[in-house]
Short mmCIF file of C-alpha atoms in Angstrom, two decimals:
data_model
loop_
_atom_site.label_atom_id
_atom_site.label_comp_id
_atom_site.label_asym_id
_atom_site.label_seq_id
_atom_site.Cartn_x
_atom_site.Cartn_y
_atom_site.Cartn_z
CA UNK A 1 0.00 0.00 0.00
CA UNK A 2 1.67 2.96 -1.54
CA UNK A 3 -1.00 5.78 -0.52
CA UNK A 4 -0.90 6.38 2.83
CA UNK A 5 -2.10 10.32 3.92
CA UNK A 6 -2.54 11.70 7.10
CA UNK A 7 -4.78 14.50 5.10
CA UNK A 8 -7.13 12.37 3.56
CA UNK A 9 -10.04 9.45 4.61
CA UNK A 10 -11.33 7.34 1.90
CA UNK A 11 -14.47 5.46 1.65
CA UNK A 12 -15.31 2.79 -1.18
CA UNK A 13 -18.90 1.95 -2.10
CA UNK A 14 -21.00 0.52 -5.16
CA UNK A 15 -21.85 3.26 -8.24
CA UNK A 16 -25.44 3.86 -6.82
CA UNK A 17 -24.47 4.53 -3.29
CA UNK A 18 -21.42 6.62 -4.52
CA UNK A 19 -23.93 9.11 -6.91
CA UNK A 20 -26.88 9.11 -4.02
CA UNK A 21 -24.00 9.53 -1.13
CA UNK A 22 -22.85 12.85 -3.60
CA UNK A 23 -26.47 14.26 -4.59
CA UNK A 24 -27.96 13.93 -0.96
CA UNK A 25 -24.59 15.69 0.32
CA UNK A 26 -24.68 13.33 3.34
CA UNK A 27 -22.97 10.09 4.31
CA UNK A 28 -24.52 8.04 6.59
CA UNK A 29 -23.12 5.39 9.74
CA UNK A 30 -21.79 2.12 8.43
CA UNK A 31 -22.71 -1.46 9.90
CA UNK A 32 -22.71 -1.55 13.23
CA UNK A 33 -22.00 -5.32 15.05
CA UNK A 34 -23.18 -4.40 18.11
CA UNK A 35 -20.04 -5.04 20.05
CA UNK A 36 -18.81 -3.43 22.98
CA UNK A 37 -16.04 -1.67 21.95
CA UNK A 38 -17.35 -0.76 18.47
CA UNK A 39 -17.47 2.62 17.55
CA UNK A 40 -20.58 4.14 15.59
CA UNK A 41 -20.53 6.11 12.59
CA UNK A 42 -19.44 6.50 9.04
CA UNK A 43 -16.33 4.41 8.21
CA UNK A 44 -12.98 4.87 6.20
CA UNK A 45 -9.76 3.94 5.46
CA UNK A 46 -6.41 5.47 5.55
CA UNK A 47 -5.64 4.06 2.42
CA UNK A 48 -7.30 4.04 -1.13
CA UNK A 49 -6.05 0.60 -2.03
CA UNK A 50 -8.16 -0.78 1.21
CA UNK A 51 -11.05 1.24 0.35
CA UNK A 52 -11.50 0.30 -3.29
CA UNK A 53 -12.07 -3.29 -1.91
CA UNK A 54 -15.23 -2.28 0.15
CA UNK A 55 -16.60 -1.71 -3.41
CA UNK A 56 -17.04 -5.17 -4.19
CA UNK A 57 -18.50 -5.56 -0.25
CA UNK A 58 -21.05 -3.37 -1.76
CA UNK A 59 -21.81 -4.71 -5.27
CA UNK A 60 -20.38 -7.75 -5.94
CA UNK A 61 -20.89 -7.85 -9.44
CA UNK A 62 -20.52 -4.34 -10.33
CA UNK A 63 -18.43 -1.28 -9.91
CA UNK A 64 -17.92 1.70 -7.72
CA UNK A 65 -15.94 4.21 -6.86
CA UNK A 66 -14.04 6.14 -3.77
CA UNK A 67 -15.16 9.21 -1.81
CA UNK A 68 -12.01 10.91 -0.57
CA UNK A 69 -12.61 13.49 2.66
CA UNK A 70 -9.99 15.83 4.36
CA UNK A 71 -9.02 14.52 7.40
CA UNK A 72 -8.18 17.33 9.32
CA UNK A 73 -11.54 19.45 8.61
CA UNK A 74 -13.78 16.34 9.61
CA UNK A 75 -11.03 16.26 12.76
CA UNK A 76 -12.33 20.01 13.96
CA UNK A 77 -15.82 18.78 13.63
CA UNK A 78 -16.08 15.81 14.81
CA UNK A 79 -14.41 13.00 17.19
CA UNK A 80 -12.86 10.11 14.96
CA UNK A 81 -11.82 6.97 16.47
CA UNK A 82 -9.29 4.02 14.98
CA UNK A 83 -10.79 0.48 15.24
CA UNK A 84 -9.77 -2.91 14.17
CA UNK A 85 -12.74 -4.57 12.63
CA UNK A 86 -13.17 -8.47 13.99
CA UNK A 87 -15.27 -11.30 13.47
CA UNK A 88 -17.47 -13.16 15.58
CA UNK A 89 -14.58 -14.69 17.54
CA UNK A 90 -13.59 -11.44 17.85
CA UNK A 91 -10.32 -12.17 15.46
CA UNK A 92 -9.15 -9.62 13.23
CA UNK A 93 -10.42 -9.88 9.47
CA UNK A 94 -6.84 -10.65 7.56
CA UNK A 95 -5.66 -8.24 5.28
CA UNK A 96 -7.84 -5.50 6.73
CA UNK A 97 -5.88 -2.78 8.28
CA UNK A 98 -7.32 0.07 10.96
CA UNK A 99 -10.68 1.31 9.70
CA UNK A 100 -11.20 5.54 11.03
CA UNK A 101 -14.72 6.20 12.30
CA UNK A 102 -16.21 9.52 12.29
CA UNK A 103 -18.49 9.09 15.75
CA UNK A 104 -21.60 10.75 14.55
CA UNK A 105 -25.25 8.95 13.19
CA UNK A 106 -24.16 11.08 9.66
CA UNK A 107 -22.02 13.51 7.98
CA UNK A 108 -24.11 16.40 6.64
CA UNK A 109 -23.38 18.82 4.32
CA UNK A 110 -20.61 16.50 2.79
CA UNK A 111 -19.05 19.35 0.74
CA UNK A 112 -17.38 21.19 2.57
CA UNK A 113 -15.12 18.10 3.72
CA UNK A 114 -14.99 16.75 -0.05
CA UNK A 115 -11.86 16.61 -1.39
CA UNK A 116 -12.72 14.19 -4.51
CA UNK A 117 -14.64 11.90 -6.00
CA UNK A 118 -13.12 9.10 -7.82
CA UNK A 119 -14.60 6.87 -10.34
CA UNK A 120 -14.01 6.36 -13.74
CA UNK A 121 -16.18 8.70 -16.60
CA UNK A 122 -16.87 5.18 -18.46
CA UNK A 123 -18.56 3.40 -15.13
CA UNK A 124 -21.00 6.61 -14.81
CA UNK A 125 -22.34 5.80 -18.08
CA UNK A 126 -22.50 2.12 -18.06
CA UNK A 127 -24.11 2.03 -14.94
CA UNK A 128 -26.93 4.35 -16.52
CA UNK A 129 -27.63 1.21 -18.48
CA UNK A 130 -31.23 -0.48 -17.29
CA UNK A 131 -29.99 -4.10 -17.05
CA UNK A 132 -27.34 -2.78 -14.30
CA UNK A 133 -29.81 -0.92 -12.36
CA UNK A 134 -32.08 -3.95 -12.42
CA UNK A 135 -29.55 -5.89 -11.02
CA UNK A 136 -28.72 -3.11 -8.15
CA UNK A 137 -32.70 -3.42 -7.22
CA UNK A 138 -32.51 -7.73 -7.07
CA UNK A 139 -29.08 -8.17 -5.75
CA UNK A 140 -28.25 -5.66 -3.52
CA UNK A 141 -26.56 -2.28 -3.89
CA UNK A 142 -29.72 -0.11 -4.69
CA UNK A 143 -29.79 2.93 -1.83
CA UNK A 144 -32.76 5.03 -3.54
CA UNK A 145 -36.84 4.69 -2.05
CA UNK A 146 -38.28 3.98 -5.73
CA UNK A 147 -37.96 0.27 -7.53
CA UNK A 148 -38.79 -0.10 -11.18
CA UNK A 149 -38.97 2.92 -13.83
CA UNK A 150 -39.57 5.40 -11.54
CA UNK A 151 -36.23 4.04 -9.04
CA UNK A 152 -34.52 4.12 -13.00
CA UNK A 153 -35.07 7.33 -13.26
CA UNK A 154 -34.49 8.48 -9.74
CA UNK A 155 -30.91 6.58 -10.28
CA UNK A 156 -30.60 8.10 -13.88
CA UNK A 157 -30.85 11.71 -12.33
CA UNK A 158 -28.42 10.92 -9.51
CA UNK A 159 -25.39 9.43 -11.74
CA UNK A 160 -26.09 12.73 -14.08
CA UNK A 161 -25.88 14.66 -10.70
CA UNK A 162 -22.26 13.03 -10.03
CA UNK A 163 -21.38 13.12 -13.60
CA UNK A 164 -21.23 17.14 -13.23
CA UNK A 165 -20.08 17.49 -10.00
CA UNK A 166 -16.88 19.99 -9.30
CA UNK A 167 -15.28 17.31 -7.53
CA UNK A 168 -15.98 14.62 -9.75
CA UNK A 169 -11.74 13.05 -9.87
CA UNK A 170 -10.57 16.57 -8.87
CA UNK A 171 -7.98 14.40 -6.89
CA UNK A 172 -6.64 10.85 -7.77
CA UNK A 173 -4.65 8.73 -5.80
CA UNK A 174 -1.62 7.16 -7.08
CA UNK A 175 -2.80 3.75 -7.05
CA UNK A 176 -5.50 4.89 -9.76
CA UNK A 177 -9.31 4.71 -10.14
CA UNK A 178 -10.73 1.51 -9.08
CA UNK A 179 -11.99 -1.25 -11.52
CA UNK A 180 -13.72 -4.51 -10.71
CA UNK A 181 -13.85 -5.85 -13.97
CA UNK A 182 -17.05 -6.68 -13.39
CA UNK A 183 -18.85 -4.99 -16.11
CA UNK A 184 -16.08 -5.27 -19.13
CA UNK A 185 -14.80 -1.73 -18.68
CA UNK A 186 -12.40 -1.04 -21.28
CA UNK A 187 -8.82 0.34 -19.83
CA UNK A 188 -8.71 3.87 -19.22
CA UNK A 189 -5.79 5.55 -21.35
CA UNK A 190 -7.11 9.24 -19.75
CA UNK A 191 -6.98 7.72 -15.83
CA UNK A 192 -4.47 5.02 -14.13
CA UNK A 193 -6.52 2.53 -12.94
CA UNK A 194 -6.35 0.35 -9.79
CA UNK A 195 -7.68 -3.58 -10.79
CA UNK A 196 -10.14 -4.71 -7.59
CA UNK A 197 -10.56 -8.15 -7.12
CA UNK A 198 -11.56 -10.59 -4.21
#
């Protein structure tokens, strides 16, 4: 893991979550276990290599992207607390390094922490396409109220939303914009790209 920042928090999701996360301007708590010792809140990683996985936690058989924060504003405005997720035995998870929580039930007005949003130009307009959101609504992966052609349009005007946004790759780590694979992306020769697999 080459991209370690003390300035920066990342957080990996699926395509629909990313675009809903960006147009609602709020990011919500993650899972919570209910163990002791857990804290509560929205959850990142220290490093974009670790948070690209989480996209495939997300949507298995699709694509995402990576919200990238600034550290140090979400630092003067709220408490944020390193923790070692486990499993039930309460072992680590291999290969899973600190997660940051930001202890709060959501992060409002998103913006003014936002330092980037990364995800590649061609997965915006693939996942416009109606077969992937119809998998997003049977699978898993779909965050908006609305199912069928009204949810397609609902998702249609948030991926447009993040298509314009300011911040849309204003910053990209070094390791590059994540790809699953999943949908037959073609390689990027604009972005370097970071291959996520399981």
């Amino acid at each position: 893991m080459n991209q370690l920042s003390s300035d920066f928090l990342y957080h990996g999701t699926g395509i629909y979550s990313l675009a809903e996360i960006v147009r609602s301007n709020t990011m919500l708590e993650g899972v919570h276990w209910g163990r002791k010792s857990e804290p509560n809140g929205p959850r990142f990683s220290r490093w974009a290599e670790v948070a690209a996985k989480f996209i495939l936690n997300s949507v298995h058989w699709g694509e995402g992207g990576i919200i990238v924060l600034d550290r140090m504003k979400l630092e003067k405005d709220f408490q944020l607390v390193d923790y070692v997720d486990v499993d039930l035995s309460g072992t680590p998870w291999p290969d899973e390094p600190e997660e940051v929580v930001v202890v709060t039930p959501q992060i409002g007005d998103l913006d003014r922490y936002l330092v980037s949003v990364v995800c590649l130009p061609a997965i915006l307009a693939e996942a416009e396409n109606p077969d992937q959101m119809d998998m997003a609504m049977s699978e898993c992966g779909w965050p908006f109220e609305a199912e069928g052609p009204e949810g397609i349009e609902d998702g249609k005007a948030a991926l447009l939303n993040l298509a314009g946004h300011t911040k849309l790759n204003a910053w990209i780590p070094s390791c590059g914009i994540p790809v699953t694979g999943n949908w037959g992306i073609k390689p990027s020769t604009t972005y370097p790209i970071l291959n996520v697999k399981n």
